[in-house]
Structures are given as C-alpha cells and as structure tokens.
CSV table of N, CA and C in Angstrom, one decimal:
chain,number,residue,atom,x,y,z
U,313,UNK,N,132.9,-57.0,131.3
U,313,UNK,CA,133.9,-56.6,132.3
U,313,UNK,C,133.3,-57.0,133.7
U,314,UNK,N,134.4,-57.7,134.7
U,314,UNK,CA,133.6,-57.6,135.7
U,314,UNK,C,133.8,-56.8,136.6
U,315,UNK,N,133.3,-56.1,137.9
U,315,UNK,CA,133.5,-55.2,138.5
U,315,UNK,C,134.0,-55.5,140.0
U,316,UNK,N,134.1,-54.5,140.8
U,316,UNK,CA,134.4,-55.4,142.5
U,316,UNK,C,134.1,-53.9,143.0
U,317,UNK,N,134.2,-53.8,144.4
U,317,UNK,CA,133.6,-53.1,145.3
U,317,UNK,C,135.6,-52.7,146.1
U,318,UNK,N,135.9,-51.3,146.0
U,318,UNK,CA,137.5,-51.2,146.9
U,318,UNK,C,136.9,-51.9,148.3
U,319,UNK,N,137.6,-52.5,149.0
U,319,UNK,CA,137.4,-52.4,150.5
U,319,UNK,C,137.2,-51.5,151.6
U,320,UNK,N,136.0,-51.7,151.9
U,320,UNK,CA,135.4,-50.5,152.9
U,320,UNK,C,134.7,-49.3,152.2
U,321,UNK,N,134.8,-49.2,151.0
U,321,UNK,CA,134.0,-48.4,150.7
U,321,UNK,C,132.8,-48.9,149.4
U,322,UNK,N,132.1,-47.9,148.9
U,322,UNK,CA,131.0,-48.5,148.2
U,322,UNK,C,131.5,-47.5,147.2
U,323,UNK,N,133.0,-47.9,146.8
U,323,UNK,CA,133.3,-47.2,145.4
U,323,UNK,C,133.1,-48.9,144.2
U,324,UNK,N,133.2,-48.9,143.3
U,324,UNK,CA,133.1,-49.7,142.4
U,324,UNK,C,133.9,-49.9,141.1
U,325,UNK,N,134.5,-50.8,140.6
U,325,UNK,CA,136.0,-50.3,140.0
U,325,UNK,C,135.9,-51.7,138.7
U,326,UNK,N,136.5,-51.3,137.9
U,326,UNK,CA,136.6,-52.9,137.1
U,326,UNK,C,137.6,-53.4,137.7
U,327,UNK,N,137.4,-55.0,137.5
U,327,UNK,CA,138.8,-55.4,137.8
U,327,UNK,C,140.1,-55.5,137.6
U,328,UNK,N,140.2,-54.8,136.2
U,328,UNK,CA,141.2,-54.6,135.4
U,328,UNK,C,141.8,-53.0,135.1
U,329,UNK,N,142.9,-52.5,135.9
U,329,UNK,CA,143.3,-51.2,135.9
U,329,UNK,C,144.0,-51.6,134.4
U,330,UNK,N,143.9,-49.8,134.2
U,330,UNK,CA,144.7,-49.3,133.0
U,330,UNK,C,146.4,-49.1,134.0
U,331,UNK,N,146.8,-49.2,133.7
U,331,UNK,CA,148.9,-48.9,134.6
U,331,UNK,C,149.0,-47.6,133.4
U,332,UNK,N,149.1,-46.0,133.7
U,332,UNK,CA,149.1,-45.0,133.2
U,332,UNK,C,150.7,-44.5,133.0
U,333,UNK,N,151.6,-45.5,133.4
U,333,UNK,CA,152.9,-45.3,133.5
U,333,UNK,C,153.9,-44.6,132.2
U,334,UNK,N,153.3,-45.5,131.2
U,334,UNK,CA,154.1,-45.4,129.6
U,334,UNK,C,153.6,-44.4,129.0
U,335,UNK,N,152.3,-43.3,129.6
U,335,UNK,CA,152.0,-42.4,128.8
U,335,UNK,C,152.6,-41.1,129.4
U,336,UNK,N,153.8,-41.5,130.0
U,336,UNK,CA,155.1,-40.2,130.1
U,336,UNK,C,155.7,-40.4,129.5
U,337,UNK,N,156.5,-41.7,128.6
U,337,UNK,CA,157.4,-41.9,128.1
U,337,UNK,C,158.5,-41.9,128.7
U,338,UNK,N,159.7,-40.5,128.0
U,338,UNK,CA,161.1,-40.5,129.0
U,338,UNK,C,161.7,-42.0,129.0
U,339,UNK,N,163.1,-42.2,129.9
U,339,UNK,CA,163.9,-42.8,129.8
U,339,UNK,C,163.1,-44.6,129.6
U,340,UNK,N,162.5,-45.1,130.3
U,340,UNK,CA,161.7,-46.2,131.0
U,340,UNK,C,161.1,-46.8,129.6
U,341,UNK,N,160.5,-46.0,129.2
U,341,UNK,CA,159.2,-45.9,128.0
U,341,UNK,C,159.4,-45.6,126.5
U,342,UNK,N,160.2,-44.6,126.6
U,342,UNK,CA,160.9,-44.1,125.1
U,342,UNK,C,159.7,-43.1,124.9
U,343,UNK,N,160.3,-42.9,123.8
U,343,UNK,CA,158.8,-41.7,123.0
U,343,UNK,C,157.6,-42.0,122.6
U,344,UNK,N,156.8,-41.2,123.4
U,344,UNK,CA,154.9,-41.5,123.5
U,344,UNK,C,154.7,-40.6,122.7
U,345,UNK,N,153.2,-41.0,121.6
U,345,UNK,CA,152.5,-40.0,121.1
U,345,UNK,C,151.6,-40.1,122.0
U,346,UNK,N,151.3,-38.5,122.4
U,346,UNK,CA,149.9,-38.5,123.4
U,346,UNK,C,148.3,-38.8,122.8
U,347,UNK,N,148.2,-38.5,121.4
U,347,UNK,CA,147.1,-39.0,120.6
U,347,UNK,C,147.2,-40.3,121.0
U,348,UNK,N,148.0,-41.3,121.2
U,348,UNK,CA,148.2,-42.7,121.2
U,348,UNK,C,147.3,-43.0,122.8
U,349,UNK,N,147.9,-42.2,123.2
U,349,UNK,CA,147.6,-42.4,124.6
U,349,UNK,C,146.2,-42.3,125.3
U,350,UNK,N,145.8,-41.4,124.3
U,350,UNK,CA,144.3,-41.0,124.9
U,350,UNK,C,143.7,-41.9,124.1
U,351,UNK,N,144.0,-42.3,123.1
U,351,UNK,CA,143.2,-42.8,122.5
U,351,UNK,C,142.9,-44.6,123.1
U,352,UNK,N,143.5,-44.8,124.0
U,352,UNK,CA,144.4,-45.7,124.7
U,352,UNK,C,143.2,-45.6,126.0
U,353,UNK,N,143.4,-44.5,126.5
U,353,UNK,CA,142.2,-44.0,128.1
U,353,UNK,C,140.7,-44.4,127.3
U,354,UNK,N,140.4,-44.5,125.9
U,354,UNK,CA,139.4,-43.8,125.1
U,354,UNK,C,138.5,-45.2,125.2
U,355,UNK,N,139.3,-46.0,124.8
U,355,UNK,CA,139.0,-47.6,124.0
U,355,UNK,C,139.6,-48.3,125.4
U,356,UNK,N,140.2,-48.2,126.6
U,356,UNK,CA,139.7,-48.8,127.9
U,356,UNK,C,138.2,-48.6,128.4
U,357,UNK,N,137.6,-47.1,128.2
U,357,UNK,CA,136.8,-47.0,128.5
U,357,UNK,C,135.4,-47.6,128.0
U,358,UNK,N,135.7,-47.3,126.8
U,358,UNK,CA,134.8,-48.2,126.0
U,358,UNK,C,134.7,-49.7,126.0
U,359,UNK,N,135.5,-50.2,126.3
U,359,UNK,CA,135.5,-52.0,127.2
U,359,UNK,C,135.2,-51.5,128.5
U,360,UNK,N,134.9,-50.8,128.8
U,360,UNK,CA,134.1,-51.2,130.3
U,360,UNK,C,135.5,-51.0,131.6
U,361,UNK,N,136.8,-50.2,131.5
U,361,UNK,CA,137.7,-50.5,132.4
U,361,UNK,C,137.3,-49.0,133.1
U,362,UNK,N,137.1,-49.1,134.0
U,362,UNK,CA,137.1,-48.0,135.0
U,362,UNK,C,138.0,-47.3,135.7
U,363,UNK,N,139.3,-48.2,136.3
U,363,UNK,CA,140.1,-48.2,137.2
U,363,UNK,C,141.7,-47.6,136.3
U,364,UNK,N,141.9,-46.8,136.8
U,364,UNK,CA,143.2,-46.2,136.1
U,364,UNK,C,144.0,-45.9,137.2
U,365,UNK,N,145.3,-46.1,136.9
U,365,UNK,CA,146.5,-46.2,137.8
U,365,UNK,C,147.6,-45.2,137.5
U,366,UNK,N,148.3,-44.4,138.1
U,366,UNK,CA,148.8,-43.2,137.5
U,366,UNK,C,150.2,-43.2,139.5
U,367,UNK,N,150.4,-42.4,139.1
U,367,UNK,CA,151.2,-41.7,140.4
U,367,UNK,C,152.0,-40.2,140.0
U,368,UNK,N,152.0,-39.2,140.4
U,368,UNK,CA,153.2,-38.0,140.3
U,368,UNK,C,154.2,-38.2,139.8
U,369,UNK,N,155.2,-39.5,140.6
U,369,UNK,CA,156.1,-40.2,140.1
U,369,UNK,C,156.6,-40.0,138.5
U,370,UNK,N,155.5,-40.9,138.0
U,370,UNK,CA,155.5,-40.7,136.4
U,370,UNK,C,155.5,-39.6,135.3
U,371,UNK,N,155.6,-38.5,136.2
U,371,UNK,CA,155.8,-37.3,135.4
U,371,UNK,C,155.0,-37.2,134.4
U,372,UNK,N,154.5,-36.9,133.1
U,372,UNK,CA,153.6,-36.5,132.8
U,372,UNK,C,152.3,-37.4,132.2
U,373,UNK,N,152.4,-38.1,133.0
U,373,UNK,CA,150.9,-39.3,132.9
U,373,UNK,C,149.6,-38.8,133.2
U,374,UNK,N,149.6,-38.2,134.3
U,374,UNK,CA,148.4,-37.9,135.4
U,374,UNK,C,148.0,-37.0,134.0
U,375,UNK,N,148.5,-35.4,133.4
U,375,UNK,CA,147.9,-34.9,132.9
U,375,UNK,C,147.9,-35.5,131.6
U,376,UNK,N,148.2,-36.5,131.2
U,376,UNK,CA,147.8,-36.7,129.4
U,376,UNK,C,146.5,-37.9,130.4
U,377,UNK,N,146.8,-38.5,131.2
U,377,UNK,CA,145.4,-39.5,131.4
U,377,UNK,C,144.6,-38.3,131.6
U,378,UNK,N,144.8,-37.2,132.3
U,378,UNK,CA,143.4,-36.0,132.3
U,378,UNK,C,142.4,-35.8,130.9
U,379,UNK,N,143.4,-35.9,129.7
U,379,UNK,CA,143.4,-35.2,128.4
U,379,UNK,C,142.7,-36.2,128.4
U,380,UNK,N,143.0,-37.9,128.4
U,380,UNK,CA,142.0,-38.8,128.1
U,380,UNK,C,140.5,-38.8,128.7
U,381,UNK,N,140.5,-38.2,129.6
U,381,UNK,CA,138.9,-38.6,130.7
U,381,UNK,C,138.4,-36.8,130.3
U,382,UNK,N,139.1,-36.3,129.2
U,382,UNK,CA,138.2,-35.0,129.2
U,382,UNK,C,136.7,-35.1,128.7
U,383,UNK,N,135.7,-34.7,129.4
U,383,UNK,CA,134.7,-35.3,129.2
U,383,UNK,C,134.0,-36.3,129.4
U,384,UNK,N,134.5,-37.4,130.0
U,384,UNK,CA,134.2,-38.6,130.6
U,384,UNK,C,134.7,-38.7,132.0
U,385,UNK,N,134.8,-37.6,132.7
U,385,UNK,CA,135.6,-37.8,133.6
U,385,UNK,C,134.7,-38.7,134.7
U,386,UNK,N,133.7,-39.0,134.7
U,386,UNK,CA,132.5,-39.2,135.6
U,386,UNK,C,132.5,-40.9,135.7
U,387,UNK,N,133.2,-41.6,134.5
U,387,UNK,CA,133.3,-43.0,133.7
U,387,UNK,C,134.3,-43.4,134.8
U,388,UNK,N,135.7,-43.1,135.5
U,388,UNK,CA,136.9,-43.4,135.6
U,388,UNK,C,136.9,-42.7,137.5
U,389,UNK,N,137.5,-44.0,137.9
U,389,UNK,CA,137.9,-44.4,139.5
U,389,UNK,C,139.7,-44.2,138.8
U,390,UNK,N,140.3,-43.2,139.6
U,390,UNK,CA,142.0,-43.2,139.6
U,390,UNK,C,142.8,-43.0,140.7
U,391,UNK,N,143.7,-44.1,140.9
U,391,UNK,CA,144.1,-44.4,141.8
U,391,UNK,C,145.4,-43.9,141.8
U,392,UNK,N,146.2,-42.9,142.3
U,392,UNK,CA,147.4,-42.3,142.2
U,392,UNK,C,148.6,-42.7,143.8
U,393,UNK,N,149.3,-42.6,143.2
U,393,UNK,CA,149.9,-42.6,144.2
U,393,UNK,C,151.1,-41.3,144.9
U,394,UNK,N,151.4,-41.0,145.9
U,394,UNK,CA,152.8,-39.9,146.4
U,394,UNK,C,153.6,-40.2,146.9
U,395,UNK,N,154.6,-39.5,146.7
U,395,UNK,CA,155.6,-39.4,147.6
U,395,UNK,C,155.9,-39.3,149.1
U,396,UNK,N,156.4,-39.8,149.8
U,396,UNK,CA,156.7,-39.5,151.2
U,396,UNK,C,156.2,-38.2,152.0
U,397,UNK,N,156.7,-37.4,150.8
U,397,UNK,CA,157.5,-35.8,150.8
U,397,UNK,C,156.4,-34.7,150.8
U,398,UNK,N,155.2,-35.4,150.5
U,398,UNK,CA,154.1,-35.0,150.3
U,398,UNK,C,152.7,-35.5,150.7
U,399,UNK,N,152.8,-36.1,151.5
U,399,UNK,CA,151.7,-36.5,152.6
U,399,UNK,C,151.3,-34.9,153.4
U,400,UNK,N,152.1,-34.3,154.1
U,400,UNK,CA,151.8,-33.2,154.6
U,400,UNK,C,150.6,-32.5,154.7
C-alpha cells in the first residue's frame, strides 16, 4: 500500500479510502449485513488501507464503521463529513 501525508499536516493516510457509504444500506444500498461490513473495515485494514470515508449523512455508517475499528481504532484516519446545520 502506498501512503501520502494530508496537506499541511503530518497526518498520514493510505492512498486508497474505504467510501463507508453502503454500510447504511436503506434506499441507495438495499439491505447490509453488518457482519459483512465489518468484516469489510476488517480485511481493508489488513491490506494496509488506513483512510476511511463516512459522513452523518449516511445514517448508520459512522456507527457500524465504529463496530469495525473496535479495537483497532489506533490503525484508521476517518474522514467524515457535516452538514451546514451543524458547523455551529
């Protein structure tokens, strides 16, 4: 895997995100098993992917990708994104 440096800071990320989007399922996605899912966060990590991509948006991604980095949480750079509505 290779790695890169974000801009401006001395974080370090692979270059290849996980997109955490389909592990909500719902209309977009259809029906997710969450076992599928983590097992999914499990075996990126194990290739070496660091970088996980999620937003609130997605409704329930953020916490099944949680379920996936339980215990590894230290492995994983996640990059989320918000709402407008919630910059505050």
């Amino acid at each position: 895997m290779k790695y890169t440096k974000l801009p401006g800071t001395d974080i370090e990320v692979s270059v290849i995100a996980l997109g955490c989007w389909p592990f909500a399922g719902g209309d977009v996605w259809g029906e997710q098993d969450d076992n599928v899912s983590i097992a999914t966060v499990h075996a990126a990590l194990d290739a070496g992917i660091t970088f996980f991509d999620t937003a609130e948006g997605y409704g329930r991604s953020e916490s099944v990708l949680g379920q996936g980095l339980k215990d590894r949480r230290d492995e994983a750079i996640i990059a989320t994104k918000v709402g407008g509505g919630h910059l505050s």
